[in-house]
DNA sequence: CGCTAACCGAGACGGTACGTCCCGTCTTTTG
DNA sequence: CAAAAGACGGGACGTACCGTCTCGGTTAGCG
């Protein structure tokens, strides 16, 4: 209970045998491997431990429960998302949609993401961990895309910083939500055609609706 | 052995004691109550059975597992969604967004929906059950909204029926996905302002992008 | 509760559809077959019913529980025991020992006999059923053997009828007990050598000890 | 998976937490108590576990099934049997018969012994466990009795060691078998009179038949 | 010759126990 | 003093049978 549950490989303690750094990586690797082979609901702490060549107690010393472990194991995969400049806002959106869809098609992500979100509806600490480890980190993609579009003149600059932040949040929810829903709930493929149609819809909305000159505070 | 795990209280068999219809309703009620009190991850079959005043075997006779039971228990809640005519496409969208958000704010829905979707990534039968019991049934809302908007002249009629169907699917994924992501992943409230901004974005996109005159097959 | 649990195919009732006689035989056959294949502890009422092509209710209408059913199914096998005249008391004893051993070597008898006896230690009705269906019926063998030995002059006639009855009981317990113990508890074969040694011991004891002239009321 | 199901509280493993010795004793005590209260057929592993203040898994870690547990729980009772020197072979036999009868009259022994023997007809491991934990250990009584009788000159010394062993086995089967059969199958009391008559029969047979001078290898 | 009572099969019912799996914790020995 | 090993108390699983209870339907004997 007093043990710090941080993912940092070495806690403040100075005395005693230091925590193994190799173990940390091995555990996260084992977690992803177990997700691929077994899926979220059949993944067990004991199995992860034995895959990692580690005792169960070592896991519990570092993570409070399996949801937090899985969030950490999966979060790094989201950091691989990139937003290369494809020349236009619509192309950039289409690119990130397809990248995100590819990520959601990986078995470890597919099975784990919705599961930890479901858990988080009853677990404040987990909710916070998801937000900081995944959600907030990926909003960078929206920020970069907007800046680029503004530089290109495709989007105006928003004066109100609060409204600008709200726009970023909403666009993130729209893009991520639509892709997740298409891929996991409707269980239909996110292919090039879908990505193009979706990007067209979004970019049209952005250039005509909120984010467009003077549409945010009150629609016509 | 091959007893159909359908939610219908009486399988095709003609002989033998028929399945109890009261038990069926009691089980679904108990399932929702357990979701509210315990949440998905602490809900157990044994607990549902005893709440319903029913033996555990009676549950397993009718549902193959907890996920399928929960889908059936939750699906009926989605049928309460309505699309009253609020006079404009944007008002209609805003209305359905707020209704859907209210539904996702109910504890039984919040904790269960993402959980069964997560399970369904490894369970084809469950995926199909979610699709038929929830997803396909609620697309009716998009259909009604589009027809109404077309009648009002807010949206054009689409000639290609395949493209029309694709549009319905995508709009459904965008609306449901954005609301779900905002409410459960980002864990931020879907309030009136968010709903208005989102509706503005969507309707702007719809009237300018796909669904707008000749933008669907290929943008310039 | 009011239904008479007698093994007779037709209870005292006069009106209504009579109980099926074919079913009765089919059930006992199925019981023995299940004993052979599954053994006592894995024999189930449902399995016997389906083997016999009969509903479970039909079994319960006729037998109170599986122990009583098995006693009835096994009892008839004991009636096949015979005591052919082999010319001497010792040869007669040896003959019946080997016959009894052969009966106990049959899988249905082996697995069932001790099981129902074990049950009967807590079930008075079952104890009575075992006594009347098996134990008392087979004492006939001892009676015949004694009469024959007395006719041959190998054994004296006992004047006191109560003592005579006690002797029969004891000899029955000694023979049956020794064979059962050797076969099932010690789990060693009852072969010709064992049978001969045992018979020698018993007949020696009988002609010198109780049953011998004036040894029963008080040994020297 | 291949954990040795031995009754010893500590398996060969050297590392890890050792098995609790207190739990071991508590379980065997609880088993006997449950046998007394419920009898063999109503004794459940879960009930024994909760009586012993132990988890069900702890039982299964040490015994493969209920039968093996019960054999271990009951076996120690047989070790209480003694053979005090009563001055003559007949008195010694009578004494052990009455002691054995008293043991079989205890509710835990009565209900359990025949039950595990019945199970053992289909379970080689159980058969071996009964033999080593009960049967072979109690043959000591016959050995002691014979030595004493030989010292007294009541019985001759047997030259052939194989025949001597066979005699011990047979006498054990005769004594134990007769008492068990009288007590449990015939369900009649083993009182002093019965014990005296039986002892007379047996001792007469022993001094005149096998074990007597030159009758063992082949009677005329 | 139709009643009617008791039978029949099928199979769902509320229950109990099973033996297994995993949880998260706790004692050990080892490094 | 941490780490691996593994036993611990506990809880839920999904299954197997129990003995009972509807069902719809059959089969006598009696009136």
PDB file of C-alpha atoms in Angstrom, chain A residues 91-181:
ATOM      1  CA  UNK A  91      -4.812  14.651 -46.850  1.00  0.00           C
ATOM      2  CA  UNK A  92      -3.380  15.040 -43.364  1.00  0.00           C
ATOM      3  CA  UNK A  93      -6.673  13.942 -41.796  1.00  0.00           C
ATOM      4  CA  UNK A  94      -6.959  11.012 -44.155  1.00  0.00           C
ATOM      5  CA  UNK A  95      -3.421   9.991 -43.277  1.00  0.00           C
ATOM      6  CA  UNK A  96      -3.934  10.033 -39.546  1.00  0.00           C
ATOM      7  CA  UNK A  97      -7.251   8.210 -39.858  1.00  0.00           C
ATOM      8  CA  UNK A  98      -5.622   5.374 -41.724  1.00  0.00           C
ATOM      9  CA  UNK A  99      -2.706   5.249 -39.297  1.00  0.00           C
ATOM     10  CA  UNK A 100      -5.040   5.148 -36.360  1.00  0.00           C
ATOM     11  CA  UNK A 101      -7.136   2.456 -38.008  1.00  0.00           C
ATOM     12  CA  UNK A 102      -4.020   0.378 -38.572  1.00  0.00           C
ATOM     13  CA  UNK A 103      -3.117   0.750 -34.924  1.00  0.00           C
ATOM     14  CA  UNK A 104      -6.606  -0.362 -33.866  1.00  0.00           C
ATOM     15  CA  UNK A 105      -6.277  -3.347 -36.117  1.00  0.00           C
ATOM     16  CA  UNK A 106      -3.355  -4.711 -34.102  1.00  0.00           C
ATOM     17  CA  UNK A 107      -4.662  -7.436 -31.830  1.00  0.00           C
ATOM     18  CA  UNK A 108      -3.119  -6.046 -28.642  1.00  0.00           C
ATOM     19  CA  UNK A 109      -4.666  -2.621 -29.147  1.00  0.00           C
ATOM     20  CA  UNK A 110      -7.996  -3.872 -30.372  1.00  0.00           C
ATOM     21  CA  UNK A 111      -8.635  -6.098 -27.390  1.00  0.00           C
ATOM     22  CA  UNK A 112      -7.201  -3.814 -24.731  1.00  0.00           C
ATOM     23  CA  UNK A 113      -8.325  -0.280 -25.514  1.00  0.00           C
ATOM     24  CA  UNK A 114     -12.064  -0.592 -24.997  1.00  0.00           C
ATOM     25  CA  UNK A 115     -11.512  -2.938 -22.087  1.00  0.00           C
ATOM     26  CA  UNK A 116      -9.518  -0.479 -20.035  1.00  0.00           C
ATOM     27  CA  UNK A 117     -11.907   2.301 -20.971  1.00  0.00           C
ATOM     28  CA  UNK A 118     -14.754   0.152 -19.694  1.00  0.00           C
ATOM     29  CA  UNK A 119     -12.880  -0.494 -16.461  1.00  0.00           C
ATOM     30  CA  UNK A 120     -12.136   3.186 -16.094  1.00  0.00           C
ATOM     31  CA  UNK A 121     -15.812   4.073 -15.819  1.00  0.00           C
ATOM     32  CA  UNK A 122     -15.604   2.776 -12.243  1.00  0.00           C
ATOM     33  CA  UNK A 123     -11.984   3.598 -11.452  1.00  0.00           C
ATOM     34  CA  UNK A 124     -10.915   7.222 -11.185  1.00  0.00           C
ATOM     35  CA  UNK A 125      -7.193   6.423 -10.968  1.00  0.00           C
ATOM     36  CA  UNK A 126      -7.363   4.355 -14.104  1.00  0.00           C
ATOM     37  CA  UNK A 127      -9.305   7.084 -15.891  1.00  0.00           C
ATOM     38  CA  UNK A 128      -6.550   9.532 -15.047  1.00  0.00           C
ATOM     39  CA  UNK A 129      -3.875   7.123 -16.190  1.00  0.00           C
ATOM     40  CA  UNK A 130      -5.591   6.613 -19.542  1.00  0.00           C
ATOM     41  CA  UNK A 131      -5.978  10.331 -19.967  1.00  0.00           C
ATOM     42  CA  UNK A 132      -2.344  11.121 -19.234  1.00  0.00           C
ATOM     43  CA  UNK A 133      -0.782   8.095 -20.910  1.00  0.00           C
ATOM     44  CA  UNK A 134      -2.897   8.016 -24.053  1.00  0.00           C
ATOM     45  CA  UNK A 135      -5.520  10.698 -24.641  1.00  0.00           C
ATOM     46  CA  UNK A 136      -3.645  13.874 -23.790  1.00  0.00           C
ATOM     47  CA  UNK A 137      -0.454  12.692 -25.470  1.00  0.00           C
ATOM     48  CA  UNK A 138      -2.188  12.103 -28.787  1.00  0.00           C
ATOM     49  CA  UNK A 139      -3.913  15.436 -28.941  1.00  0.00           C
ATOM     50  CA  UNK A 140      -0.515  16.627 -30.211  1.00  0.00           C
ATOM     51  CA  UNK A 141      -1.597  15.250 -33.589  1.00  0.00           C
ATOM     52  CA  UNK A 142      -4.585  17.567 -33.740  1.00  0.00           C
ATOM     53  CA  UNK A 143      -2.473  20.501 -32.632  1.00  0.00           C
ATOM     54  CA  UNK A 144       0.117  19.901 -35.314  1.00  0.00           C
ATOM     55  CA  UNK A 145      -2.552  19.426 -37.965  1.00  0.00           C
ATOM     56  CA  UNK A 146      -4.305  22.638 -37.030  1.00  0.00           C
ATOM     57  CA  UNK A 147      -1.133  24.680 -37.011  1.00  0.00           C
ATOM     58  CA  UNK A 148      -0.175  23.345 -40.383  1.00  0.00           C
ATOM     59  CA  UNK A 149      -3.633  24.065 -41.802  1.00  0.00           C
ATOM     60  CA  UNK A 150      -3.560  27.567 -40.357  1.00  0.00           C
ATOM     61  CA  UNK A 151      -0.126  28.161 -41.879  1.00  0.00           C
ATOM     62  CA  UNK A 152      -1.497  26.992 -45.213  1.00  0.00           C
ATOM     63  CA  UNK A 153      -4.478  29.331 -44.812  1.00  0.00           C
ATOM     64  CA  UNK A 154      -6.949  26.468 -44.779  1.00  0.00           C
ATOM     65  CA  UNK A 155      -8.135  27.333 -41.292  1.00  0.00           C
ATOM     66  CA  UNK A 156      -8.428  30.711 -39.554  1.00  0.00           C
ATOM     67  CA  UNK A 157      -6.702  31.518 -36.282  1.00  0.00           C
ATOM     68  CA  UNK A 158      -8.979  31.335 -33.281  1.00  0.00           C
ATOM     69  CA  UNK A 159      -8.754  34.340 -30.964  1.00  0.00           C
ATOM     70  CA  UNK A 160     -10.296  32.797 -27.846  1.00  0.00           C
ATOM     71  CA  UNK A 161      -7.779  30.304 -26.407  1.00  0.00           C
ATOM     72  CA  UNK A 162     -10.486  28.481 -24.433  1.00  0.00           C
ATOM     73  CA  UNK A 163     -12.517  28.000 -27.582  1.00  0.00           C
ATOM     74  CA  UNK A 164      -9.395  26.882 -29.398  1.00  0.00           C
ATOM     75  CA  UNK A 165      -8.799  24.223 -26.762  1.00  0.00           C
ATOM     76  CA  UNK A 166     -12.434  23.108 -26.963  1.00  0.00           C
ATOM     77  CA  UNK A 167     -12.099  22.794 -30.719  1.00  0.00           C
ATOM     78  CA  UNK A 168      -9.023  20.619 -30.379  1.00  0.00           C
ATOM     79  CA  UNK A 169     -10.783  18.373 -27.918  1.00  0.00           C
ATOM     80  CA  UNK A 170     -13.850  18.034 -30.077  1.00  0.00           C
ATOM     81  CA  UNK A 171     -11.935  17.325 -33.256  1.00  0.00           C
ATOM     82  CA  UNK A 172      -9.943  14.711 -31.414  1.00  0.00           C
ATOM     83  CA  UNK A 173     -13.112  13.076 -30.157  1.00  0.00           C
ATOM     84  CA  UNK A 174     -14.687  13.176 -33.591  1.00  0.00           C
ATOM     85  CA  UNK A 175     -11.734  11.621 -35.370  1.00  0.00           C
ATOM     86  CA  UNK A 176     -10.802   9.059 -32.746  1.00  0.00           C
ATOM     87  CA  UNK A 177     -14.429   8.318 -31.917  1.00  0.00           C
ATOM     88  CA  UNK A 178     -15.510   7.771 -35.494  1.00  0.00           C
ATOM     89  CA  UNK A 179     -12.586   5.475 -36.254  1.00  0.00           C
ATOM     90  CA  UNK A 180     -12.990   3.486 -33.048  1.00  0.00           C
ATOM     91  CA  UNK A 181     -16.722   3.154 -33.579  1.00  0.00           C
TER      92      UNK A 181
END
